[in-house]
mmCIF file with all atom_site columns, C-alpha atoms in Angstrom:
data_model
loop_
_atom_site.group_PDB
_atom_site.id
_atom_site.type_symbol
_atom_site.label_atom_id
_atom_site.label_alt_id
_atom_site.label_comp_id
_atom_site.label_asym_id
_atom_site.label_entity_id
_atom_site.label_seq_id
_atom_site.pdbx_PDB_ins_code
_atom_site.Cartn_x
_atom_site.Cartn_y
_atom_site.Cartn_z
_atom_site.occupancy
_atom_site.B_iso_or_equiv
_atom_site.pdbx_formal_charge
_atom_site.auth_seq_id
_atom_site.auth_comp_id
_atom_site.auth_asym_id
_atom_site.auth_atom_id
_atom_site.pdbx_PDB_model_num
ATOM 1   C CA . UNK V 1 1   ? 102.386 87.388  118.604 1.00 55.00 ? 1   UNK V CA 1
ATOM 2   C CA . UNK V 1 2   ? 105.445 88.301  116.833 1.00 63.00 ? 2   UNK V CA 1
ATOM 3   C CA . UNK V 1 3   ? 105.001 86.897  112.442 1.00 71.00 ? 3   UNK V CA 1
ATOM 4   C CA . UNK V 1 4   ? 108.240 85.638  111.436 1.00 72.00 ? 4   UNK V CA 1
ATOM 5   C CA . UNK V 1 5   ? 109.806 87.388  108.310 1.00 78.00 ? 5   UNK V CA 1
ATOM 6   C CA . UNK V 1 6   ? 111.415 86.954  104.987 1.00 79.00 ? 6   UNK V CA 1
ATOM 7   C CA . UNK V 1 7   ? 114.652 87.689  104.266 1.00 80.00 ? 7   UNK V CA 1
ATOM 8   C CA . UNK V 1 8   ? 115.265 89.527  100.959 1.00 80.00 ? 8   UNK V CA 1
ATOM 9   C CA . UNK V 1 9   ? 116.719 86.405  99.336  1.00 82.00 ? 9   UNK V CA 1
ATOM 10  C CA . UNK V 1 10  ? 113.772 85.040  100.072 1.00 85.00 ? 10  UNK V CA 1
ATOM 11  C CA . UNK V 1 11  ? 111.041 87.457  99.593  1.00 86.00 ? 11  UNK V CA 1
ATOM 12  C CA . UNK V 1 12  ? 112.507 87.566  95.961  1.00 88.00 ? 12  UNK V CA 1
ATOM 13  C CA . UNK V 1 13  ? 112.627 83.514  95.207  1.00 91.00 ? 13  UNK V CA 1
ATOM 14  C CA . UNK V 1 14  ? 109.024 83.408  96.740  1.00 90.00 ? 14  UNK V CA 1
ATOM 15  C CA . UNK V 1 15  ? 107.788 86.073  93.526  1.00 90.00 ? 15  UNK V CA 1
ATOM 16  C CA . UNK V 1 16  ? 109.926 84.100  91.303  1.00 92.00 ? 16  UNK V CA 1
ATOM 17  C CA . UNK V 1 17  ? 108.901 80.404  92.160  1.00 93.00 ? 17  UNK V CA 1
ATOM 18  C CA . UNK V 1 18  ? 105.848 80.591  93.935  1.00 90.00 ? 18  UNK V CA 1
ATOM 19  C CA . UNK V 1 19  ? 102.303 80.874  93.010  1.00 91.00 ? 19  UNK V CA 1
ATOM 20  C CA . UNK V 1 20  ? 100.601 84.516  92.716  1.00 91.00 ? 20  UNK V CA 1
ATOM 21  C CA . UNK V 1 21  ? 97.433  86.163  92.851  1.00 91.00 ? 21  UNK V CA 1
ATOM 22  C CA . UNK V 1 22  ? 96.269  89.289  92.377  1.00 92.00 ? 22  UNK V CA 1
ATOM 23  C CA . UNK V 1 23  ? 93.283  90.772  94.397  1.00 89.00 ? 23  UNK V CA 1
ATOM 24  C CA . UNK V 1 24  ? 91.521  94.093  94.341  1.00 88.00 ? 24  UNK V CA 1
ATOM 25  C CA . UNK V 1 25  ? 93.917  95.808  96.802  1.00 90.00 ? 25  UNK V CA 1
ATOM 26  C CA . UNK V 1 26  ? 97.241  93.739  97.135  1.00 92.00 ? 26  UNK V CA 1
ATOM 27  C CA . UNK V 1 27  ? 98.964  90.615  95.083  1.00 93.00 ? 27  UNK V CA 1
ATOM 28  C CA . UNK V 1 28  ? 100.028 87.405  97.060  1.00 93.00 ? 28  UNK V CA 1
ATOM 29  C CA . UNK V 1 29  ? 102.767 85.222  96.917  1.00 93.00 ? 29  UNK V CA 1
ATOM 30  C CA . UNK V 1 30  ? 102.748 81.816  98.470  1.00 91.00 ? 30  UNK V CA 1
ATOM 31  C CA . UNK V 1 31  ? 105.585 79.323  98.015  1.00 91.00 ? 31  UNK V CA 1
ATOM 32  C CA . UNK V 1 32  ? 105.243 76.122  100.277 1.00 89.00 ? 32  UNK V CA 1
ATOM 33  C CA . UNK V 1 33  ? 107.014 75.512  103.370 1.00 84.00 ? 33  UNK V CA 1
ATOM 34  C CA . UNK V 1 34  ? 107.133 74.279  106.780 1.00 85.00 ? 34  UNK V CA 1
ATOM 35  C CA . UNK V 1 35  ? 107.204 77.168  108.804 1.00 87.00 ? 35  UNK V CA 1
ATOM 36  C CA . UNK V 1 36  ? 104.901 80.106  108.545 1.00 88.00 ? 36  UNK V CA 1
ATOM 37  C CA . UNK V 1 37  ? 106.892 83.529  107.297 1.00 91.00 ? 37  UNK V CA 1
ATOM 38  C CA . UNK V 1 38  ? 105.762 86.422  106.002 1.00 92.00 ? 38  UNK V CA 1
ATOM 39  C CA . UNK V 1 39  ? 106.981 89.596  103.797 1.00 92.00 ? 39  UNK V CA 1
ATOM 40  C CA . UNK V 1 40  ? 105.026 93.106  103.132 1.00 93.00 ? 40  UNK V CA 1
ATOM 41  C CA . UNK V 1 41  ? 105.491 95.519  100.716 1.00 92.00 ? 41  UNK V CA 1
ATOM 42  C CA . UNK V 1 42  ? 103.876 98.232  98.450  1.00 93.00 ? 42  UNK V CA 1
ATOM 43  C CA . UNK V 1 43  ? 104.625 99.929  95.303  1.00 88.00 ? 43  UNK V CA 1
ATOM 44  C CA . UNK V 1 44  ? 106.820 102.702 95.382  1.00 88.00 ? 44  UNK V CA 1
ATOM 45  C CA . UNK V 1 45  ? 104.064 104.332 92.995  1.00 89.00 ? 45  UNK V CA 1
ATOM 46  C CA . UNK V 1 46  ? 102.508 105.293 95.551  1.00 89.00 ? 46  UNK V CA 1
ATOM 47  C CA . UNK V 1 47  ? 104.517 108.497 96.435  1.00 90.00 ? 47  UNK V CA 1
ATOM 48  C CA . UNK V 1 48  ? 103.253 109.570 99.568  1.00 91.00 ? 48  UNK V CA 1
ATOM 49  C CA . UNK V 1 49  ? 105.034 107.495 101.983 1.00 94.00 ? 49  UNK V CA 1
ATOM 50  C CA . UNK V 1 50  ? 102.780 107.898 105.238 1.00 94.00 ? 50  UNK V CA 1
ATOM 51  C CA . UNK V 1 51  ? 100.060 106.127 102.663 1.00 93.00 ? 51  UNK V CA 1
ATOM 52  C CA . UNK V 1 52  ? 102.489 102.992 102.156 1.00 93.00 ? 52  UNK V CA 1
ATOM 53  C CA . UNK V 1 53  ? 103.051 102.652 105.898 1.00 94.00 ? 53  UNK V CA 1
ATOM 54  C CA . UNK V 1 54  ? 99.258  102.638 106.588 1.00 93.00 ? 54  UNK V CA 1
ATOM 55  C CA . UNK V 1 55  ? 98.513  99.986  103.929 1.00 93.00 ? 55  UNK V CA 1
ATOM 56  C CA . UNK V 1 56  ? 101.364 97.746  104.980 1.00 93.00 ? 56  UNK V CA 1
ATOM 57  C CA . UNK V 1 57  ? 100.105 98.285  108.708 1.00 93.00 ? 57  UNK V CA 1
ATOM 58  C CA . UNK V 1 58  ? 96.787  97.237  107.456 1.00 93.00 ? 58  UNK V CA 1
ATOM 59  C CA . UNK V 1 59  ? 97.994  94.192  105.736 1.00 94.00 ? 59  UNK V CA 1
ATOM 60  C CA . UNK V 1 60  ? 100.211 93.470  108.790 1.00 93.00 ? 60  UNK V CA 1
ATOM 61  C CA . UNK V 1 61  ? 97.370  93.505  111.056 1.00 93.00 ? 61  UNK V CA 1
ATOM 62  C CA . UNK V 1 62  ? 95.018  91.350  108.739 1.00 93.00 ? 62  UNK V CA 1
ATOM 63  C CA . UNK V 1 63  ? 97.726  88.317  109.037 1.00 92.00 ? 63  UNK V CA 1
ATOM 64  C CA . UNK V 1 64  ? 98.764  88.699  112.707 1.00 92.00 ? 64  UNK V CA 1
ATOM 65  C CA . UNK V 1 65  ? 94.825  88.408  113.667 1.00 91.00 ? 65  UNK V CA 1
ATOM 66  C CA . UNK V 1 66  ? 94.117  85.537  111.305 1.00 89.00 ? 66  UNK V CA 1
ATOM 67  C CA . UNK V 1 67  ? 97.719  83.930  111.528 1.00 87.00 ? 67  UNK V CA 1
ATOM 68  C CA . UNK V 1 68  ? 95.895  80.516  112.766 1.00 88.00 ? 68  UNK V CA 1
ATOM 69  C CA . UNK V 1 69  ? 94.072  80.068  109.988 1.00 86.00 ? 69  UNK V CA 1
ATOM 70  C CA . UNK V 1 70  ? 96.915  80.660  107.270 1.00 88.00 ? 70  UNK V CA 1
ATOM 71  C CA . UNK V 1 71  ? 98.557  77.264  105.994 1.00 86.00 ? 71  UNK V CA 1
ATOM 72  C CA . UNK V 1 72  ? 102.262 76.838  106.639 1.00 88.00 ? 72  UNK V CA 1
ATOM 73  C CA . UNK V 1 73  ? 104.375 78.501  103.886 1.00 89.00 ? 73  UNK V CA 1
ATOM 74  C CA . UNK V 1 74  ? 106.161 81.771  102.608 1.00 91.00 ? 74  UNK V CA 1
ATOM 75  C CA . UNK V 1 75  ? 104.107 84.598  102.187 1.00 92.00 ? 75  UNK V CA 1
ATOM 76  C CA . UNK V 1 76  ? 104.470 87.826  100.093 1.00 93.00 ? 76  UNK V CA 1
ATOM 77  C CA . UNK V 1 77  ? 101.878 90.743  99.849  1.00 94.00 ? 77  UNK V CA 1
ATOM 78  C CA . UNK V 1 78  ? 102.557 93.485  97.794  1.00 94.00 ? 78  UNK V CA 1
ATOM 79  C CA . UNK V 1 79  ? 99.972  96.262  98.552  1.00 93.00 ? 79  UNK V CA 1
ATOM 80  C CA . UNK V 1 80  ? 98.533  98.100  95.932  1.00 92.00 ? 80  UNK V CA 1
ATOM 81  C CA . UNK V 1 81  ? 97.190  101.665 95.364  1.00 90.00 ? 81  UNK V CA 1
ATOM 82  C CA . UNK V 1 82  ? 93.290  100.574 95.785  1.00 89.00 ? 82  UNK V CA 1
ATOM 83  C CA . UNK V 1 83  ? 93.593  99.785  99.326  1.00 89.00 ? 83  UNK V CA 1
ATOM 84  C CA . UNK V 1 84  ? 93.581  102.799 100.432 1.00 87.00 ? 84  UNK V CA 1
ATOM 85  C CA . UNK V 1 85  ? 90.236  103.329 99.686  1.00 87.00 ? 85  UNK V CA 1
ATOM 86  C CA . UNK V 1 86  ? 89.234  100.003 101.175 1.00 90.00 ? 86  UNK V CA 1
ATOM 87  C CA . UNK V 1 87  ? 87.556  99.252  104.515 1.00 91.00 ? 87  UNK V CA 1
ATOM 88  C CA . UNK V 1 88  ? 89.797  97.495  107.247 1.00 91.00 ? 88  UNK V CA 1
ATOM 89  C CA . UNK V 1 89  ? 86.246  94.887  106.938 1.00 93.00 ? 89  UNK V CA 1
ATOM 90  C CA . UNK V 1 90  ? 86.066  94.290  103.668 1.00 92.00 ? 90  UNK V CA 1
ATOM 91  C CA . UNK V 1 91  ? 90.533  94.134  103.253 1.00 92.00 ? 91  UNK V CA 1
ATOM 92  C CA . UNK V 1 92  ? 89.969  91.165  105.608 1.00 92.00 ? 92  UNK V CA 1
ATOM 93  C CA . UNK V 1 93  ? 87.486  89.243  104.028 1.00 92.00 ? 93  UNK V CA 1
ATOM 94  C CA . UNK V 1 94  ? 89.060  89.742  100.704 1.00 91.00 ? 94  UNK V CA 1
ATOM 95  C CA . UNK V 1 95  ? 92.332  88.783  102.220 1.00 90.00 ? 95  UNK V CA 1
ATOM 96  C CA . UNK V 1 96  ? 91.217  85.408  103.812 1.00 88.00 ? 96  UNK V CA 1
ATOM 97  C CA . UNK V 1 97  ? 89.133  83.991  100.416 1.00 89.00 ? 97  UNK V CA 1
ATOM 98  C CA . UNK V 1 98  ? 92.462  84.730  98.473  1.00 89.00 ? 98  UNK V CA 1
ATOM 99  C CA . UNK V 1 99  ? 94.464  83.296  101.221 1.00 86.00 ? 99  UNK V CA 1
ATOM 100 C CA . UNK V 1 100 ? 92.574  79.720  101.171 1.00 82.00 ? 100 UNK V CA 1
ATOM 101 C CA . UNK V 1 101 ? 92.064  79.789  97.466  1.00 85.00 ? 101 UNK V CA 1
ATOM 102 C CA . UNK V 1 102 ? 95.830  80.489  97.095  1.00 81.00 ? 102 UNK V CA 1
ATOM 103 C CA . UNK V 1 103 ? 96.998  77.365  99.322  1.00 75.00 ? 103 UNK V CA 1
ATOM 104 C CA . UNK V 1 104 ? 94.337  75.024  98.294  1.00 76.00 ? 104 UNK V CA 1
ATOM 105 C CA . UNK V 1 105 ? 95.707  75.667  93.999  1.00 71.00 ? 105 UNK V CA 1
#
């Protein structure tokens, strides 16, 4: 299944107006909408650039296998420099609390 994506007009006004939060390896952005799109990212402080791929990959594959169970809207995750010491597991789990938390405030 192929995730629809953000342009970069919109993966900006999704940081600006929507509603963020910050989890142990990544921060979310979710600004509500009809149809289900979704942008990745990670900091360029993380140098090494084979690293960013794998944690965007990682975040990528979290939302295509749970992409039922994410509530309509615009999605942002900007991947941070803790998940690469994180299990695919426990990225998951983490993900999907912050995910339903996120839509539910």
């Amino acid at each position: 299944m192929r995730l629809g994506t953000l342009k970069n007009i919109d993966f900006n006004r999704v940081i600006k107006e929507g509603k963020c939060l910050k989890t142990r390896f990544c921060i979310i952005c979710y600004l509500e909408g009809e149809q289900r799109k979704f942008g990745f990212t990670v900091k360029k402080k993380i140098k090494c650039k084979p690293l960013r791929n794998r944690i965007k990959r990682r975040i990528r594959e979290i939302i295509r296998l749970n992409t039922e169970s994410i509530p309509s809207g615009w999605w942002v995750f900007i991947g941070l420099e803790e998940a690469k010491d994180m299990d695919f597991r426990e990225m998951q789990e983490v993900m999907m609390d912050s995910l339903k938390k996120l839509a539910k405030s």
